[in-house]
Amino acid sequence: MVKICCIGAGYVGGPTMAVIAIKCPAIEVVVVDISKPRIDAWNSDTLPIYEPGLDEVVKACRGKNLFFSTDVEKHVAEADIIFVSVNTPTKTRGLGAGKAADLTYWESAARMIADVSKSDKIVVEKSTVPVKTAEAIEKILTHNSKGINYQILSNPEFLAEGTAIDDLFKPDRVLIGGRETPGGQKAIQALKAVYAHWVPEENIITTNLWSAELSKLAANAFLAQRISSVNAMSALCEATGADVSEVSYAIGKDSRIGPKFLNASVGFGGSCFQKDILNLVYICECNGLPEVANYWKQVIKINDYQKSRFVNRVVSSMFNTVSGKKVAVLGFAFKKDTGDTREAPAIDVCNGLLGDKAQVSIYDPQVTGEQIQRDLAMNKFDWDHPMHLQPTSPAALKQVSVVWDAYEATKDAHAVCILTEWEEFKKLDYQKIFDNMQKPAFVFDGRNVVDAAKLREIGFIVYSIGKPLDAWLKDMPAVA
Ligand code: NAD
Ligand code: UDX
C-alpha cells in the first residue's frame, strides 16, 4: 500500500488529502500538523474550515484510509510520498519584509523530513513557493541525507476556497514539475499515478521544476490582474455613466478574453493573491527586473485604491462624515462560502469607516466576533495600505459590534455596506430593513449582488460598484 503523508492540515492540506483518500481507497493518507487544536477539529464533527462538500468527503474516509495526527515524525518516517502544504506567508521582518515569502515553516518541515527519514522519499511542494525553492529544499535534504534518495516535485494547488471540493474533483489541470533526470521522471510518474485515479491523463501536465513553481505565481497574478483591470474600469464607468456589468459582458464575449473573473468588486481578498503577487514582485526585483516588478505591483495598488475609493464613497455620500453613525456591514469573509477572512477587503473597509469614527455593526454567517476583532487590530504594511485604512486602535474597537443576524446589524443604521456576496444577502427583506433604518437610508453594494432598481423603489439611495450613479451620489463631492 502506498503511504502518503501531508505536512500541514490547513485550507489546502485538509481538502486535497481528503479528496486523494476518497478517490484512492488503496492509498493510506495521513495529514499531520503541529497545531493540536487543528488536528482535534479535523477528528471532530466540526471541521476547522467551512467548505461546501468537505464534511461528506471527510466523513466517508476518515478512520478508513484518511487520518489526522499530530505525530508528525512517525507518519513522515513511514510515508513514501510527503506533501508539504504548510503556510508560506509574506515576511514581516528582515530582508524582503513586506514582499518576500516567509519560508520558515517550509524549511523547518524540510529539516524534520531529513532528520526522521529512513527510506527513500518523494517530497512534493504543495505550498505556493518562490521559483527555485525546490533547489533550496534539495540542498537541505541531500546535505543531511544519510544515503537516502530524495526526489523533489512541485505540484502547486489551484483550488479556490468556497469551491475547493468541486475544484479538486474536476481540476482544470494538475501540474507536476520535476527534475529531468531518470529519478525525477520516475517520481513524476509515481505522483501522476495517484492523480490518474480520477483526473484524465490529458489534464495532468508535467514540466520542469521551475516552470511548475513559476506557473502557480503566474496564474494567481493573471487572475488578480483581471480583477484589478475590471475594478479600474469600474471607476471610469462611475465617472462616465457606463455600466461595468455591461462592459464585462461585452468584453467577455470575446473568446480571447473570456467571461470569467470579470466581476467588479470592492477589491480582491484571500490569502493568496496579494501574497503571491508580492512574492513575484520580489523575485523580479532580485533578478534585476524592476520594470516587471512595477508592472505587477500595480495590480495590488489598484486593489488598495478600490478599497479606499469605496470607503471614500461611503463617507462622502453621507455628508462627508460617518462619525457616530451606525453603519451595518454585511459580510466579512473574503468571498462567499468560506469563513476565511485573510486579506478580506472588509478589514480595510471597516478600518477606514472606524477611522472616520463610524459605529460599525457586522454580520457574517461564518465569521466569529473574535476573528473580526483580531483582524481589525492586525498590523499591516504601510506601503500597500493607505494611511486611512490602517488598523483600528483597541479604544476604537469599542465602536464595533458583531451580531448574528442581518436585521439586527441594519436596525437603526444609516447605511448598509455589502462586502461579501453571500447568497442570503440577495434574499433579505429590504423593505423591512428600510423601515428600521435612519433616513436617508443608504446601501453601498461592494459586490453588486442586490437589485438596485428594486431598492431604489423602496426608497434607498443605492451605490453599486461601476454602475451609473444615483443623482444623490453625483451631487456629492468627487471621490478619489
Ligand atoms: P493554512 O495556514 O491554512 O495551513 C497551514 C498549516 O500548516 C497550519 O495548520 C500550520 O499549523 C501547519 N504547519 C506549519 N508549519 C508546520 C510544520 N513544520 N509541521 C507541521 N505543520 C505545520 O495554509 P493554507 O491556506 O492551507 O495554505 C498552505 C499553502 O498552500 C500556502 O503556501 C498557500 O499559498 C498555498 N495555497 C493556498 C490556497 C488557499 O486557497 N488557501 C490555494 C492554493 C495554494
Ligand atoms: C485563488 C485562486 O483562484 C486559486 O486558483 C488559487 O489556488 C488560490 O487563490 P481564492 O483566493 O480561494 O483562490 O478565491 P478566488 O475565487 O480566486 O477569489 C479571490 C478574490 O477575488 C475574492 O475576494 C473574490 O471575491 C475576488 N473576485 C473574484 C472578484 O472580486 N471578482 C471576480 O471576478 C472574481
XYZ file of C-alpha atoms and ligand atoms in Angstrom:
558
model
C 0.000 0.000 0.000
C 1.383 3.447 -0.971
C 1.550 5.729 2.048
C 1.082 9.467 1.707
C 1.752 11.943 4.468
C 0.813 15.615 4.177
C 2.502 18.147 6.455
C 0.037 20.977 7.118
C -3.673 20.415 7.799
C -4.908 23.776 6.532
C -7.232 25.025 3.787
C -5.140 23.161 1.203
C -3.745 20.129 3.056
C -7.097 19.062 4.547
C -9.323 19.163 1.434
C -6.673 17.928 -1.049
C -5.785 14.910 1.071
C -9.440 14.114 1.762
C -10.066 14.024 -1.983
C -6.993 11.861 -2.650
C -8.216 9.482 0.077
C -11.747 9.195 -1.295
C -10.536 8.711 -4.872
C -7.745 6.254 -3.990
C -9.061 3.734 -1.425
C -5.851 1.696 -1.713
C -3.673 4.589 -0.571
C -3.273 5.450 3.119
C -3.301 9.204 3.652
C -2.234 10.823 6.928
C -2.462 14.590 7.382
C -0.178 15.878 10.147
C 0.119 19.273 11.793
C 1.926 20.847 14.734
C -1.322 22.509 15.796
C -3.176 20.160 18.142
C -6.439 22.183 18.105
C -6.468 21.966 14.313
C -5.932 18.206 14.275
C -8.526 17.737 17.040
C -11.003 19.692 14.944
C -10.281 17.544 11.856
C -11.024 14.489 14.027
C -14.266 16.003 15.370
C -17.746 16.669 13.995
C -16.900 20.360 13.496
C -14.118 20.599 10.937
C -11.704 23.545 11.318
C -12.689 25.062 7.968
C -16.027 25.659 6.291
C -16.042 24.356 2.741
C -19.143 23.085 0.895
C -18.994 19.278 0.417
C -15.948 18.805 2.657
C -17.820 17.217 5.589
C -19.195 14.434 3.401
C -15.813 13.595 1.870
C -14.005 13.573 5.218
C -16.686 11.519 6.927
C -16.660 8.946 4.100
C -12.976 8.067 4.521
C -11.801 9.286 7.946
C -10.659 6.298 10.026
C -10.520 4.089 6.881
C -7.695 5.415 4.733
C -7.675 9.052 5.906
C -6.151 10.025 9.248
C -5.323 13.284 11.014
C -2.484 13.252 13.537
C -0.036 15.397 15.494
C 2.516 12.590 15.406
C 4.346 14.346 12.600
C 7.647 12.488 12.749
C 6.185 8.968 12.833
C 3.996 9.491 9.774
C 6.671 11.326 7.819
C 9.100 8.462 8.512
C 6.594 5.878 7.273
C 5.458 7.707 4.098
C 6.550 7.094 0.505
C 5.232 10.435 -0.727
C 5.310 13.519 1.512
C 3.262 16.564 0.546
C 4.347 19.779 2.198
C 1.387 22.109 2.498
C 2.481 24.470 5.247
C 1.743 28.190 5.201
C 4.114 30.467 3.274
C 3.033 33.966 4.343
C 4.663 37.258 3.415
C 7.769 38.011 5.501
C 7.093 40.633 8.139
C 10.691 41.274 9.209
C 14.204 41.370 7.827
C 15.354 41.057 4.233
C 12.435 41.342 1.822
C 9.929 42.175 4.597
C 6.522 43.050 3.174
C 7.153 41.196 -0.085
C 9.256 38.025 0.061
C 7.703 34.688 1.061
C 8.489 33.561 4.587
C 9.826 30.026 4.160
C 10.438 29.397 7.878
C 7.700 26.766 8.110
C 8.831 25.126 4.888
C 12.455 24.972 5.960
C 11.588 23.528 9.344
C 9.418 20.878 7.667
C 12.278 20.006 5.282
C 14.791 19.707 8.128
C 12.397 17.485 10.050
C 11.971 15.240 6.975
C 15.769 14.949 6.741
C 16.003 14.115 10.456
C 13.408 11.363 10.621
C 13.556 9.666 7.208
C 14.953 6.141 6.969
C 13.750 5.269 3.437
C 13.664 6.978 0.021
C 11.056 9.720 -0.286
C 9.270 11.780 -2.874
C 8.834 15.251 -1.379
C 6.064 17.274 -3.030
C 5.866 21.062 -2.828
C 2.146 21.693 -2.432
C 2.555 25.107 -0.789
C 2.990 28.081 -3.100
C 6.691 28.934 -3.041
C 9.147 31.220 -4.852
C 10.759 29.853 -8.018
C 13.864 27.840 -7.161
C 12.624 26.797 -3.715
C 12.978 23.164 -4.795
C 16.699 23.762 -5.229
C 16.990 25.043 -1.629
C 14.922 22.137 -0.303
C 17.036 19.673 -2.275
C 20.144 21.137 -0.629
C 18.704 20.770 2.880
C 17.679 17.186 2.204
C 20.772 15.991 0.368
C 23.224 17.620 2.804
C 21.539 15.652 5.583
C 20.671 12.597 3.516
C 22.347 9.661 5.320
C 22.297 7.876 1.956
C 18.581 8.334 1.409
C 17.387 9.284 -2.084
C 15.040 12.273 -2.209
C 13.139 13.429 -5.260
C 11.548 16.875 -5.071
C 8.435 17.589 -7.104
C 6.482 20.805 -7.499
C 2.732 20.166 -7.538
C 1.084 23.547 -6.884
C -2.553 23.645 -5.880
C -5.082 25.650 -7.891
C -8.210 25.145 -5.777
C -10.210 28.206 -4.776
C -11.844 28.424 -1.364
C -15.597 28.009 -1.327
C -15.376 25.622 -4.302
C -12.411 23.529 -3.132
C -14.104 20.134 -3.334
C -15.510 20.736 -6.841
C -12.157 22.118 -7.967
C -10.348 19.069 -6.590
C -12.812 16.584 -8.084
C -12.609 18.220 -11.508
C -9.396 20.230 -11.767
C -8.815 22.188 -14.994
C -5.345 20.691 -14.779
C -2.926 19.078 -12.361
C 0.608 20.381 -12.703
C 3.630 18.301 -11.755
C 7.175 19.605 -12.149
C 10.265 17.506 -11.561
C 13.922 17.066 -12.390
C 14.698 15.996 -15.956
C 16.740 13.032 -14.669
C 15.571 9.371 -14.751
C 14.945 9.598 -10.974
C 12.981 12.819 -11.387
C 10.896 11.378 -14.221
C 10.157 8.232 -12.192
C 8.934 10.375 -9.298
C 6.708 12.383 -11.644
C 5.154 9.137 -12.881
C 4.540 7.950 -9.299
C 2.642 11.152 -8.415
C 0.861 11.137 -11.765
C -0.399 7.617 -10.958
C -2.075 8.976 -7.816
C -3.989 11.702 -9.688
C -4.747 9.346 -12.590
C -7.270 7.615 -10.286
C -9.723 10.399 -11.184
C -8.095 13.066 -13.381
C -7.990 12.375 -17.157
C -4.411 11.903 -18.305
C -4.547 14.816 -20.740
C -5.275 17.129 -17.800
C -2.117 16.129 -15.958
C 0.649 18.411 -17.174
C 4.280 17.623 -16.474
C 7.036 20.258 -16.677
C 10.427 21.078 -15.281
C 10.556 22.176 -11.622
C 10.950 25.904 -12.249
C 8.068 26.106 -14.722
C 5.754 24.432 -12.231
C 6.797 26.730 -9.387
C 6.508 29.862 -11.522
C 3.205 28.812 -13.128
C 1.477 28.970 -9.761
C 2.611 32.537 -9.098
C 1.844 33.463 -12.699
C -1.691 32.014 -12.550
C -2.555 33.982 -9.419
C -1.012 37.141 -10.838
C -3.042 36.815 -14.059
C -6.282 36.131 -12.151
C -5.774 39.070 -9.806
C -4.800 41.263 -12.746
C -8.199 40.614 -14.353
C -9.945 41.795 -11.209
C -7.793 44.908 -10.901
C -8.369 45.610 -14.593
C -12.145 45.404 -14.263
C -12.059 47.344 -10.984
C -10.029 50.088 -12.675
C -12.730 50.160 -15.388
C -15.415 50.391 -12.683
C -14.023 53.750 -11.539
C -14.156 55.024 -15.108
C -17.696 53.655 -15.517
C -18.870 55.630 -12.491
C -17.283 58.765 -13.916
C -18.831 58.359 -17.363
C -22.204 56.662 -16.917
C -21.077 53.352 -18.418
C -22.159 50.185 -16.577
C -19.311 47.844 -15.627
C -21.507 44.723 -15.860
C -22.371 45.630 -19.441
C -18.720 46.330 -20.221
C -17.638 42.999 -18.630
C -20.279 41.113 -20.572
C -19.324 42.794 -23.821
C -15.594 42.185 -23.485
C -16.035 38.685 -22.007
C -17.905 37.605 -25.149
C -14.604 37.899 -26.970
C -13.357 34.333 -26.785
C -9.812 35.614 -26.430
C -10.811 37.363 -23.199
C -13.499 35.003 -21.858
C -16.258 35.757 -19.343
C -14.812 34.546 -16.027
C -13.213 36.645 -13.287
C -14.569 39.923 -14.602
C -16.827 40.811 -11.676
C -16.079 44.275 -10.376
C -15.927 44.329 -6.589
C -14.795 46.264 -3.552
C -11.448 44.516 -4.131
C -10.000 41.043 -4.113
C -9.017 39.374 -0.862
C -7.890 35.939 0.262
C -4.641 34.516 1.494
C -3.139 34.050 -1.964
C -3.435 36.883 -4.478
C -1.691 39.695 -2.634
C 0.898 37.432 -1.036
C 1.782 35.684 -4.289
C 1.999 38.880 -6.337
C 4.235 40.480 -3.698
C 6.357 37.364 -3.866
C 6.518 37.672 -7.666
C 7.439 41.352 -7.360
C 10.274 40.481 -5.001
C 11.580 37.722 -7.283
C 11.578 40.157 -10.217
C 13.466 42.756 -8.165
C 16.007 40.145 -7.063
C 16.503 39.151 -10.693
C 17.223 42.755 -11.748
C 13.837 43.302 -13.412
C 12.410 46.462 -11.758
C 10.089 47.272 -14.681
C 8.492 43.836 -14.462
C 8.233 44.181 -10.691
C 6.471 47.551 -11.016
C 4.062 46.184 -13.592
C 2.759 43.524 -11.169
C 2.873 45.838 -8.141
C 0.280 47.982 -9.870
C -2.255 45.129 -9.608
C -2.076 45.448 -5.819
C -2.085 49.226 -5.880
C -5.324 49.267 -7.870
C -6.787 46.809 -5.356
C -5.913 49.159 -2.489
C -7.283 52.097 -4.487
C -10.562 50.233 -4.980
C -10.996 49.647 -1.246
C -10.177 53.216 -0.315
C -12.411 54.520 -3.128
C -15.265 52.524 -1.592
C -14.686 53.998 1.878
C -14.465 57.495 0.407
C -17.719 56.950 -1.457
C -19.499 55.907 1.734
C -18.202 58.855 3.727
C -18.680 61.496 1.035
C -22.248 60.331 0.273
C -23.201 60.684 3.915
C -22.434 64.432 4.124
C -18.700 63.782 4.386
C -18.897 62.248 7.851
C -19.875 58.927 9.367
C -18.856 59.957 12.869
C -21.239 58.426 15.406
C -23.412 56.955 12.628
C -24.256 53.271 12.686
C -23.039 51.533 9.534
C -24.078 47.907 9.005
C -21.510 45.680 7.329
C -22.965 42.568 5.716
C -20.253 40.013 5.024
C -16.719 39.915 6.384
C -15.238 36.793 4.713
C -13.125 37.466 1.610
C -15.690 35.678 -0.579
C -18.874 33.670 -0.126
C -18.963 30.060 1.088
C -15.922 30.386 3.313
C -15.274 31.600 6.842
C -11.768 32.703 5.819
C -11.024 36.396 6.405
C -7.375 36.529 5.366
C -6.800 39.816 3.475
C -10.583 40.282 3.231
C -11.436 43.714 1.782
C -13.892 44.049 4.690
C -10.919 44.501 7.035
C -9.668 47.596 5.236
C -13.144 48.986 4.634
C -14.112 48.584 8.303
C -10.814 50.126 9.415
C -11.482 53.073 7.109
C -15.016 53.556 8.476
C -13.810 53.193 12.063
C -11.049 55.711 11.335
C -13.865 58.117 10.462
C -15.500 57.236 13.805
C -18.458 55.213 12.492
C -20.257 52.756 14.765
C -19.851 49.532 12.776
C -22.208 46.589 13.196
C -21.011 43.477 11.386
C -22.810 40.304 10.364
C -21.240 37.366 8.517
C -22.803 33.888 8.568
C -19.419 32.154 9.013
C -17.084 34.545 10.826
C -16.891 34.861 14.608
C -16.654 38.092 16.584
C -13.237 37.136 17.978
C -11.877 36.633 14.464
C -13.228 40.025 13.358
C -11.700 41.802 16.372
C -8.338 40.123 15.676
C -8.455 41.097 12.010
C -9.304 44.734 12.668
C -6.455 45.127 15.151
C -3.845 43.391 12.973
C -0.870 45.401 11.720
C -0.463 45.944 8.002
C 2.340 47.197 5.869
C 2.191 50.939 5.319
C 3.333 50.849 1.743
C 0.424 48.852 0.434
C -2.258 50.183 2.762
C -3.208 53.837 2.508
C -2.983 55.631 5.834
C -6.719 55.947 6.403
C -7.189 52.158 6.130
C -4.755 51.469 8.971
C -5.582 49.028 11.813
C -8.080 50.050 14.423
C -6.814 51.008 17.884
C -8.022 48.997 20.895
C -10.105 52.024 22.001
C -11.778 52.331 18.592
C -12.629 48.603 18.587
C -15.376 49.553 21.059
C -17.172 51.098 18.069
C -17.553 47.581 16.606
C -20.358 45.169 17.333
C -20.680 41.733 15.776
C -24.168 40.283 15.519
C -25.598 37.025 14.178
C -28.409 38.446 12.075
C -28.555 40.876 9.146
C -31.722 42.530 10.511
C -30.066 43.189 13.855
C -26.999 44.639 12.126
C -29.070 47.016 9.999
C -31.536 48.156 12.723
C -31.264 51.957 13.208
C -28.328 52.081 10.798
C -27.744 54.989 8.418
C -26.083 52.780 5.832
C -25.581 49.165 4.789
C -22.293 48.066 3.188
C -22.356 44.670 1.459
C -18.810 43.336 1.411
C -19.240 39.593 0.741
C -21.507 38.114 -1.910
C -23.324 35.614 0.369
C -26.474 34.321 -1.388
C -28.616 35.171 1.635
C -27.949 38.906 1.144
C -29.843 38.745 -2.155
C -32.909 37.351 -0.417
C -33.183 39.724 2.569
C -36.442 41.607 3.171
C -35.111 45.031 2.186
C -38.465 46.720 2.845
C -38.198 45.574 6.481
C -34.579 46.728 6.601
C -35.508 50.135 5.137
C -38.355 50.593 7.617
C -35.979 50.036 10.552
C -33.169 52.310 9.296
C -32.412 56.036 9.728
C -33.283 58.183 6.721
C -31.923 58.845 4.197
C -31.071 55.129 4.080
C -28.061 54.105 2.010
C -26.955 50.778 0.526
C -23.353 50.539 -0.683
C -23.134 47.288 -2.608
C -19.472 46.279 -2.816
C -20.317 43.054 -4.645
C -23.139 44.117 -6.975
C -25.478 41.487 -5.549
C -28.672 43.414 -4.801
C -31.315 44.504 -7.286
C -30.547 48.230 -7.133
C -33.704 49.247 -9.037
C -35.948 47.460 -6.527
C -34.096 49.000 -3.604
C -34.488 52.464 -5.116
C -38.233 51.834 -5.434
C -38.280 51.108 -1.688
C -36.562 54.428 -1.056
C -32.889 53.556 -0.604
C -30.052 55.583 -2.070
C -28.007 52.848 -3.727
C -24.371 52.730 -4.769
C -23.281 49.751 -6.890
C -19.659 49.378 -7.995
C -19.106 50.669 -11.532
C -22.782 51.453 -12.214
C -24.431 54.750 -13.192
C -24.732 56.855 -10.030
C -27.924 57.983 -8.280
C -28.464 61.747 -8.530
C -27.690 61.987 -4.794
C -24.258 60.424 -5.223
C -23.477 62.519 -8.299
C -24.150 65.704 -6.332
C -21.723 64.753 -3.564
C -18.029 65.761 -3.740
C -15.863 63.814 -6.182
C -14.344 60.570 -4.872
C -10.618 59.988 -5.391
P -3.008 27.228 6.436
O -2.385 28.276 7.271
O -4.483 27.052 6.433
O -2.385 25.796 6.831
C -1.031 25.558 7.021
C -0.873 24.568 8.161
O 0.491 24.163 8.237
C -1.217 25.141 9.544
O -2.249 24.380 10.127
C 0.095 25.054 10.328
O -0.094 24.731 11.698
C 0.801 23.926 9.605
N 2.249 23.917 9.789
C 3.137 24.942 9.669
N 4.385 24.519 9.867
C 4.323 23.186 10.126
C 5.288 22.192 10.390
N 6.599 22.484 10.415
N 4.869 20.933 10.630
C 3.553 20.628 10.600
N 2.583 21.526 10.335
C 2.959 22.800 10.078
O -2.479 27.482 4.955
P -3.220 27.093 3.574
O -4.225 28.129 3.225
O -3.614 25.657 3.608
O -2.021 27.283 2.545
C -0.938 26.382 2.511
C -0.114 26.671 1.274
O -0.918 26.425 0.095
C 0.371 28.109 1.149
O 1.645 28.096 0.552
C -0.625 28.742 0.213
O -0.084 29.810 -0.517
C -0.952 27.595 -0.721
N -2.282 27.671 -1.355
C -3.370 28.087 -0.638
C -4.626 28.114 -1.249
C -5.848 28.562 -0.492
O -6.870 28.765 -1.115
N -5.798 28.726 0.816
C -4.775 27.693 -2.572
C -3.639 27.257 -3.260
C -2.401 27.248 -2.644
C -7.347 31.981 -5.605
C -7.243 31.319 -6.981
O -8.476 31.492 -7.684
C -6.928 29.847 -6.825
O -6.761 29.248 -8.098
C -5.652 29.716 -6.023
O -5.351 28.345 -5.852
C -5.791 30.404 -4.679
O -6.149 31.772 -4.868
P -9.184 32.073 -3.708
O -8.361 33.196 -3.184
O -9.576 30.981 -2.788
O -8.445 31.382 -4.933
O -10.551 32.670 -4.316
P -10.919 33.393 -5.698
O -12.185 32.815 -6.185
O -9.807 33.435 -6.649
O -11.242 34.885 -5.225
C -10.229 35.741 -4.739
C -10.801 37.125 -4.506
O -11.140 37.755 -5.728
C -12.081 37.109 -3.666
O -12.059 38.181 -2.755
C -13.169 37.314 -4.699
O -14.322 37.882 -4.170
C -12.465 38.251 -5.674
N -13.029 38.228 -7.036
C -13.014 37.081 -7.762
C -13.526 39.400 -7.584
O -13.528 40.452 -6.942
N -14.018 39.368 -8.865
C -14.022 38.238 -9.617
O -14.466 38.301 -10.774
C -13.509 37.062 -9.042
